[in-house]
Amino acid sequence: MYLLFPGRHIVTTQFQEEYLDRILGQEIAGLPDLLGAAPAGRVTDLVFAVTSSNKSNSRYNPLPFELRSIVIYEFARQWKRKYGANFHIVGIPHYQPTDKFMALMLKEIAEQTVAALELSSENTIVLSSTPPVIAASRALGYAVLPAEYDMAAQRYVHDVPTDLVRQIGTGEIGLEALGLSASARTVFSDLPEAGARIVRLYNDPILTEDGDLTATRDYNTYASTMAEVIDLKYQAIKDYIIPGKIVDEGCADGALISRIVRDYPDSDIIGIDLSAEMLARAYEWKRAGAFGNAFVFFKQQNLTTPVTESQANTSDTVICNSTLHELWSYGHRAESVRSYLRDKHKQLRRGGRLVIRDVVGPHAADTPVQLWCSAADGLTTGDYLTTPSSELSTYSRFLKFQHDYSPRPIQHAPQGAADGDAPQFTLPLRDAMEFITKMEYTDNWASEMHEEFGFWSFADWERELKDAGFTLHPASHAYVNDWRVEHIFEGHVGLVDIDGKPLAWPVTNMVLVGEKGLGI
């Protein structure tokens, strides 16, 4: 008889150890907490189905599959020695929530084992304390052992692994006092980096539960949009890269690095990103050979992580491509960005460069302007708050933006009718450009509404860079993104001054290059 034990299996617990010791070696059908009719006989094989095995680097899944497999191996082999029970470890990829999960998992097990493990309700029982898994298993006819979960009381009566993982991460209880299995204690003692990884992820101030910057970003859309413009972004910065050790901070899926390796194949390139999802995509590109034979190394790290003494004076180029506005928005605003700039100065070798390409705020940002938004390019409705952003006209989308934007209140004076060519709103130039530069990001509207683009003008950035110790490269400049003007702005929005005179488009982006002096 098979005992199917699904779970993320980040740790194993003392309760699980005692529970298995109690049920193995005896007839399963007579167990008092068994739900449903079990096949006759004893358990001969344990099947550990490691769910979300292709996910790691998050509080939800802090350990990669290989470390979890070590935890399981140390846990399972005692039952091999004591009861002769075979064990199998099968990685189950992450699935979005679905009522088909049990069926998908069983198919994965069959395919990965080339049908060596054909599990069915006639030869398998399920061990799970997760109510949805219990319900799904019972619906497929499987008998279930609920372990830590009391079905009558509808609550957990023992600590489950996620409780212990949280306690490791937050330091609530010392490792020795936790209810870990003896085998898990051995693993965490022999491999202290496993516990250290959990602590780091739980103490990251920006990371979400799933290991990302924001819970509302559609990464498929985000990645495809980046792919469309990455060549333009690379062309804007490539002449300022100094070969050697090149660090791409906020590397996403490695798209920019795939361009860098073509021109700098002998450099060492380090890609850093906070998002577990983006790094998973980067690792896949690396597996597929997208970076050739260049040395490319990816790691998950918050950009607020301080530079250590061992990292000082080690990098030739640090690249921030569309990164620092996110650091401002999700961190502590000016404090986070200023600290970051000082740290990069420390990290760079003498003569090294910090290369920033990002959005930028307009000059004279508080100047009142009049904004025209098209009411004919989508749905103009009073129900703009519940209508998907992608269906709205630019006029209604602005009203939605004014309501949803969280970094600061958007104050505007309405004027004129929605339709026609006359401006409808009077507001500061900063707020008008904040809307204009993000109005097309409808697929990721919720996350964009949390981000601030135009917090500093180019002159402000120059001053901050100098205050951090850098010398400003003379090629640094702010510019209007002509592609966005042609494809996104024109025909949808327009700006005039307070007297009705048409305004030229303010700057939208910048390339800012700071050099660490040779004498510093």
XYZ file of C-alpha atoms in Angstrom:
520
model
C 0.000 0.000 0.000
C 1.185 3.511 -0.846
C 0.980 6.423 1.573
C 0.833 9.640 -0.458
C 2.207 12.540 1.592
C 1.789 15.825 -0.353
C 3.175 19.125 0.928
C 5.900 21.670 0.470
C 8.048 19.689 2.959
C 10.270 22.603 3.956
C 10.701 21.017 7.382
C 9.503 17.834 9.027
C 8.123 17.937 12.544
C 8.381 15.935 15.723
C 4.638 15.275 15.516
C 4.971 13.896 11.972
C 7.807 11.673 13.137
C 5.783 10.295 16.060
C 2.639 9.961 13.918
C 4.355 7.917 11.216
C 6.077 5.796 13.828
C 2.644 4.991 15.240
C 0.881 4.090 11.988
C 3.625 2.326 10.049
C 3.916 -1.357 10.720
C 0.218 -1.830 11.478
C -3.016 -2.259 9.596
C -4.158 1.146 8.376
C -7.849 0.254 8.195
C -8.205 0.212 11.971
C -6.796 3.661 12.704
C -9.304 5.796 14.643
C -8.728 9.064 12.743
C -8.944 7.495 9.282
C -11.444 9.145 6.954
C -12.975 6.677 4.516
C -12.271 3.048 3.783
C -8.579 2.238 3.380
C -7.201 -0.648 1.334
C -6.326 -3.682 3.410
C -2.771 -4.120 4.578
C 0.146 -2.062 5.764
C 2.071 0.797 4.155
C 4.907 -0.503 2.001
C 5.850 2.749 0.208
C 5.904 6.403 1.241
C 5.416 8.846 -1.641
C 6.527 12.380 -0.783
C 4.933 14.713 -3.323
C 6.888 17.967 -2.955
C 4.490 20.681 -4.083
C 5.693 23.962 -5.628
C 9.004 22.189 -6.193
C 9.975 24.679 -8.891
C 9.488 27.629 -6.520
C 11.916 28.974 -3.942
C 13.240 32.223 -2.485
C 9.996 33.286 -0.850
C 8.570 33.088 2.648
C 5.999 30.654 1.235
C 8.705 28.468 -0.358
C 12.029 29.497 1.172
C 14.036 26.395 0.278
C 14.726 25.002 -3.205
C 13.711 21.469 -4.124
C 17.201 20.045 -3.607
C 17.327 21.205 0.023
C 13.797 19.999 0.687
C 14.760 16.623 -0.778
C 17.617 16.357 1.731
C 15.192 17.096 4.568
C 12.841 14.371 3.288
C 15.626 11.846 2.695
C 16.920 12.153 6.254
C 13.358 11.906 7.540
C 12.263 8.951 5.393
C 15.195 6.616 5.579
C 14.500 5.862 9.259
C 11.248 4.178 8.176
C 13.195 2.157 5.638
C 15.476 0.887 8.385
C 12.751 0.346 10.978
C 9.792 -0.935 8.922
C 11.286 -1.738 5.519
C 9.110 0.966 3.944
C 10.353 2.193 0.592
C 10.199 5.918 -0.111
C 9.924 8.040 -3.234
C 10.450 11.802 -3.652
C 8.574 13.418 -6.538
C 8.700 17.129 -7.335
C 5.312 18.631 -8.214
C 5.489 21.979 -10.052
C 3.560 24.964 -8.777
C -0.064 25.271 -9.880
C -2.386 28.188 -9.424
C -5.286 27.370 -7.074
C -7.511 24.820 -8.798
C -9.998 22.134 -7.836
C -8.071 19.834 -10.200
C -4.925 19.881 -8.066
C -5.170 16.295 -6.798
C -5.774 14.943 -10.292
C -2.866 16.981 -11.658
C -0.565 15.773 -8.883
C -1.432 12.125 -9.503
C -0.734 12.560 -13.216
C 2.615 14.200 -12.433
C 3.605 11.291 -10.212
C 2.646 8.723 -12.848
C 4.457 10.521 -15.668
C 7.601 11.346 -13.700
C 7.974 7.760 -12.532
C 7.159 6.355 -15.998
C 4.068 4.718 -14.505
C 6.142 2.937 -11.844
C 3.867 4.616 -9.323
C 0.269 4.182 -10.435
C -1.614 5.520 -7.438
C -5.321 4.914 -7.025
C -7.871 4.778 -4.229
C -7.538 0.965 -4.316
C -3.830 0.984 -3.414
C -3.195 4.389 -1.775
C -4.137 6.436 1.263
C -3.402 10.150 1.614
C -1.724 11.816 4.590
C -2.627 15.506 4.726
C -3.807 18.043 7.282
C -4.764 20.662 4.667
C -8.580 20.878 4.503
C -8.824 21.536 0.722
C -6.502 18.587 0.016
C -8.495 16.394 2.399
C -11.739 17.354 0.627
C -10.253 16.853 -2.857
C -8.817 13.452 -1.891
C -12.083 12.276 -0.427
C -13.914 13.457 -3.555
C -11.665 11.150 -5.608
C -12.402 8.226 -3.276
C -9.137 8.220 -1.316
C -9.032 7.436 2.396
C -7.259 10.212 4.307
C -5.283 10.491 7.528
C -5.729 14.125 8.662
C -2.742 14.074 11.040
C -2.517 17.512 12.710
C -6.065 18.481 11.786
C -8.999 17.642 14.057
C -11.956 17.093 11.729
C -14.549 17.284 14.503
C -13.219 20.555 15.912
C -12.297 21.879 12.453
C -8.936 23.157 13.640
C -5.274 22.225 13.927
C -4.374 20.572 17.212
C -0.638 20.315 16.557
C 1.921 22.649 14.976
C 2.159 22.213 11.219
C 5.405 22.724 9.263
C 4.478 26.251 8.178
C 4.245 27.254 11.862
C 7.794 26.072 12.448
C 9.113 27.728 9.287
C 7.614 31.027 10.418
C 9.175 30.624 13.871
C 12.578 29.947 12.303
C 12.226 33.035 10.107
C 11.040 35.421 12.799
C 13.274 34.029 15.529
C 10.309 33.608 17.884
C 11.783 30.358 19.210
C 15.330 29.079 19.036
C 16.009 26.207 16.672
C 16.675 23.783 19.520
C 13.325 24.537 21.135
C 11.286 24.074 17.954
C 9.206 20.944 17.433
C 11.366 19.741 14.540
C 11.913 16.076 13.829
C 15.298 14.701 14.865
C 16.261 14.348 11.203
C 15.315 17.967 10.430
C 17.441 19.135 13.364
C 20.360 17.249 11.871
C 19.887 18.826 8.445
C 19.582 22.374 9.781
C 22.615 21.816 11.984
C 24.733 20.379 9.162
C 23.483 22.922 6.594
C 23.111 26.219 8.518
C 22.626 28.085 5.246
C 19.132 26.547 5.048
C 18.023 28.252 8.246
C 19.868 31.439 7.317
C 17.971 31.577 4.023
C 14.626 31.356 5.838
C 15.653 34.110 8.273
C 16.776 36.382 5.424
C 13.521 35.966 3.512
C 11.343 36.539 6.567
C 13.239 39.695 7.482
C 13.272 41.306 4.060
C 11.262 44.546 4.482
C 9.954 44.674 0.904
C 9.488 41.046 -0.144
C 5.919 39.720 -0.396
C 4.850 36.284 0.869
C 5.400 34.826 -2.611
C 8.866 36.344 -3.004
C 8.057 39.320 -5.184
C 7.931 43.098 -5.026
C 4.168 43.299 -5.444
C 1.349 40.783 -5.336
C -0.575 42.449 -8.175
C 1.904 42.382 -11.053
C 1.170 40.232 -14.105
C 4.676 38.979 -14.864
C 3.770 37.563 -18.264
C 2.652 40.992 -19.428
C 5.528 42.689 -17.638
C 8.136 40.443 -19.270
C 6.646 40.735 -22.766
C 6.481 44.524 -22.472
C 10.114 44.656 -21.342
C 11.147 42.455 -24.267
C 9.620 44.934 -26.714
C 11.738 47.855 -25.495
C 14.879 46.233 -24.076
C 16.993 47.002 -27.160
C 16.115 50.687 -26.880
C 17.042 50.654 -23.199
C 20.336 48.928 -23.872
C 21.267 51.324 -26.661
C 20.739 54.203 -24.232
C 23.344 52.906 -21.749
C 25.762 50.567 -23.520
C 28.437 53.187 -24.232
C 28.838 53.909 -20.522
C 29.502 50.331 -19.388
C 33.028 49.600 -18.160
C 33.977 45.934 -18.675
C 35.096 43.763 -15.794
C 32.575 42.992 -13.102
C 29.182 44.257 -14.266
C 26.229 44.158 -11.868
C 22.678 44.519 -13.246
C 20.524 45.456 -10.269
C 16.874 44.784 -10.983
C 17.797 42.382 -13.775
C 14.266 40.868 -14.082
C 14.467 37.856 -16.429
C 17.953 38.700 -17.691
C 16.848 40.339 -20.949
C 19.319 43.217 -20.597
C 22.118 40.832 -19.632
C 21.511 38.867 -22.838
C 22.474 42.066 -24.691
C 25.416 42.899 -22.443
C 27.103 39.501 -22.960
C 27.233 40.103 -26.731
C 29.414 43.181 -26.288
C 31.231 42.163 -23.094
C 31.617 38.353 -23.293
C 34.721 38.324 -21.080
C 33.143 40.262 -18.223
C 31.685 38.721 -15.091
C 28.013 39.658 -14.953
C 25.925 39.481 -11.796
C 22.145 39.768 -12.066
C 20.272 40.807 -8.927
C 16.501 40.879 -8.529
C 13.992 40.708 -5.717
C 11.371 38.768 -7.664
C 11.484 34.991 -7.361
C 9.311 34.745 -10.477
C 11.654 36.875 -12.594
C 14.708 34.974 -11.412
C 13.051 31.656 -12.258
C 12.689 32.965 -15.804
C 16.303 34.154 -15.810
C 17.534 30.713 -14.745
C 15.537 29.183 -17.590
C 17.185 31.543 -20.083
C 20.552 30.561 -18.630
C 19.714 26.861 -18.991
C 18.770 27.465 -22.625
C 22.152 29.079 -23.333
C 20.923 32.637 -23.852
C 24.068 34.058 -22.242
C 26.577 32.015 -24.207
C 29.755 31.131 -22.360
C 29.936 34.348 -20.363
C 30.025 34.080 -16.597
C 26.506 35.069 -15.534
C 25.344 34.609 -11.965
C 21.865 35.405 -10.611
C 20.875 35.969 -7.022
C 17.807 37.155 -5.194
C 18.503 40.207 -3.107
C 16.795 43.371 -1.986
C 18.523 46.478 -3.313
C 18.373 47.873 0.212
C 20.776 45.155 1.406
C 23.861 47.046 2.656
C 27.167 46.597 0.860
C 29.573 44.680 3.102
C 33.257 45.473 3.511
C 34.127 42.420 1.409
C 31.980 43.813 -1.423
C 33.530 47.292 -1.323
C 35.589 48.366 -4.339
C 34.717 45.201 -6.293
C 32.483 46.292 -9.204
C 33.365 48.140 -12.391
C 29.813 48.947 -13.493
C 26.525 48.878 -11.638
C 23.426 49.210 -13.846
C 20.011 50.310 -12.612
C 17.552 49.957 -15.460
C 14.040 51.138 -14.473
C 14.794 50.134 -10.897
C 15.158 53.146 -8.640
C 11.599 54.391 -8.998
C 10.532 51.014 -7.580
C 13.017 51.330 -4.725
C 11.507 54.748 -3.947
C 7.929 53.464 -4.217
C 8.238 50.241 -2.212
C 10.979 51.336 0.171
C 11.322 54.429 2.308
C 11.286 56.914 -0.562
C 14.196 59.405 -0.456
C 15.890 57.631 2.450
C 16.077 54.339 0.513
C 17.350 55.906 -2.718
C 19.971 58.046 -0.977
C 21.230 55.092 1.029
C 21.392 53.057 -2.159
C 23.455 55.696 -3.992
C 25.950 55.872 -1.123
C 26.222 52.083 -1.069
C 26.897 51.915 -4.804
C 29.691 54.439 -4.397
C 31.197 52.127 -1.789
C 30.729 49.052 -4.009
C 32.412 50.462 -7.120
C 36.113 50.377 -7.821
C 37.908 53.640 -8.439
C 36.972 54.786 -11.908
C 33.838 52.596 -11.831
C 30.433 53.799 -12.980
C 26.865 53.733 -11.741
C 24.623 53.764 -14.831
C 20.995 54.692 -14.198
C 18.271 54.650 -16.805
C 14.842 55.431 -15.430
C 11.815 57.673 -15.546
C 12.278 61.234 -14.356
C 10.085 64.066 -13.145
C 9.619 67.288 -15.131
C 11.358 70.576 -14.466
C 9.158 73.118 -12.640
C 6.918 70.263 -11.580
C 4.536 72.404 -9.527
C 3.583 74.610 -12.477
C -0.181 74.498 -13.137
C -1.080 73.086 -16.553
C -4.221 72.062 -18.391
C -4.654 68.442 -19.431
C -6.775 67.166 -22.302
C -7.751 63.469 -22.316
C -9.551 61.778 -25.174
C -13.074 60.625 -24.386
C -13.416 58.870 -27.748
C -10.731 56.157 -27.449
C -12.660 53.893 -25.094
C -15.592 53.744 -22.740
C -16.440 57.057 -21.070
C -18.561 56.181 -18.076
C -19.361 57.248 -14.556
C -18.738 53.647 -13.535
C -14.988 53.989 -14.120
C -13.991 52.523 -10.738
C -15.380 49.060 -11.511
C -14.769 49.031 -15.271
C -11.463 47.399 -16.318
C -8.874 50.076 -17.059
C -8.172 48.647 -20.500
C -11.775 49.319 -21.579
C -11.882 52.935 -20.434
C -11.321 56.040 -22.489
C -8.307 58.113 -21.492
C -10.699 60.621 -19.913
C -12.308 58.005 -17.649
C -8.945 56.395 -17.046
C -7.670 59.686 -15.626
C -10.598 59.808 -13.209
C -9.798 56.247 -12.163
C -6.133 57.189 -11.753
C -7.052 60.173 -9.604
C -8.975 57.822 -7.301
C -6.568 54.866 -7.267
C -3.155 56.534 -7.140
C -1.733 55.964 -3.640
C 1.650 57.771 -3.290
C 0.015 61.210 -2.971
C -3.375 62.881 -3.528
C -3.998 63.978 -7.111
C -5.706 67.358 -6.916
C -7.285 68.684 -10.085
C -9.808 71.337 -11.026
C -12.331 70.010 -13.563
C -13.133 72.247 -16.500
C -14.905 71.709 -19.797
C -16.929 68.784 -21.070
C -15.527 65.290 -21.437
C -15.884 65.296 -25.208
C -14.315 67.795 -27.569
C -10.826 69.241 -27.888
C -10.807 71.556 -24.872
C -8.725 70.598 -21.801
C -10.805 69.034 -19.029
C -8.484 69.299 -16.034
C -6.146 71.812 -14.403
C -3.440 70.333 -12.175
C 0.309 70.522 -11.389
C 2.613 69.395 -14.208
C 4.042 66.675 -11.916
C 0.624 65.044 -11.520
C -0.250 65.378 -15.206
C 2.973 63.614 -16.218
C 2.516 60.963 -13.540
C -0.723 59.983 -15.266
C 0.562 60.355 -18.809
C 3.630 58.179 -18.246
C 1.707 55.269 -16.755
C -1.742 55.464 -18.354
C -1.108 52.576 -20.767
C -0.111 50.074 -18.072
C -3.617 48.669 -17.738
C -2.607 45.030 -17.287
C -0.682 45.954 -14.147
C -2.833 48.873 -13.074
C -2.946 48.005 -9.368
C 0.823 47.788 -8.960
C 1.427 50.885 -11.091
C -0.922 52.846 -8.862
C 1.489 52.230 -6.006
C 4.559 53.465 -7.880
C 5.772 57.040 -8.239
C 7.708 57.990 -11.361
C 8.331 61.724 -11.181
C 9.464 62.249 -7.598
C 12.720 64.017 -8.616
C 13.573 66.188 -11.597
C 16.822 65.627 -13.481
C 18.430 68.498 -11.570
C 17.385 66.826 -8.324
C 18.975 63.553 -9.466
C 22.210 65.330 -10.386
C 22.402 66.875 -6.941
C 21.674 63.585 -5.160
C 24.298 61.745 -7.179
C 26.935 64.343 -6.324
C 25.935 64.289 -2.655
C 26.567 60.523 -2.669
C 30.175 61.173 -3.760
C 29.916 60.666 -7.526
C 31.212 62.831 -10.321
C 28.579 63.370 -13.003
C 29.529 62.030 -16.432
C 29.038 64.790 -19.016
C 26.905 62.544 -21.234
C 24.211 62.297 -18.552
C 20.951 63.694 -19.845
C 17.176 63.738 -19.590
C 15.112 63.254 -22.721
C 11.654 62.818 -24.197
C 10.908 59.241 -25.196
C 9.835 59.876 -28.787
C 8.560 56.330 -29.240
C 6.105 56.771 -26.387
C 5.038 60.162 -27.688
C 4.276 58.707 -31.118
C 2.653 55.456 -30.028
C 1.022 56.315 -26.688
C 0.639 60.046 -26.035
C -0.416 61.612 -29.312
C -4.136 61.498 -29.970
C -4.880 60.496 -26.395
C -3.540 63.302 -24.191
C -2.370 66.872 -24.622
C -0.923 69.651 -22.455
C -1.372 73.412 -22.609
C -0.263 76.077 -20.175
C -2.635 78.010 -17.976
C -3.194 80.520 -20.798
C -4.046 77.826 -23.319
C -0.712 77.780 -25.171
C 0.357 74.267 -26.281
C 3.287 72.858 -24.329
C 6.138 70.760 -25.647
C 6.321 67.338 -24.058
C 8.315 67.424 -20.816
C 11.188 64.990 -20.337
C 10.100 61.450 -19.532
C 13.360 59.523 -19.033
C 16.990 59.997 -18.134
C 20.394 58.402 -18.438
C 22.414 59.339 -15.388
C 26.030 58.195 -15.126
C 27.992 58.663 -11.932
C 31.732 58.023 -11.799
C 33.742 57.146 -8.728
C 36.813 59.322 -8.796
C 40.252 57.756 -9.075
C 41.332 59.477 -5.906
C 38.417 58.223 -3.783
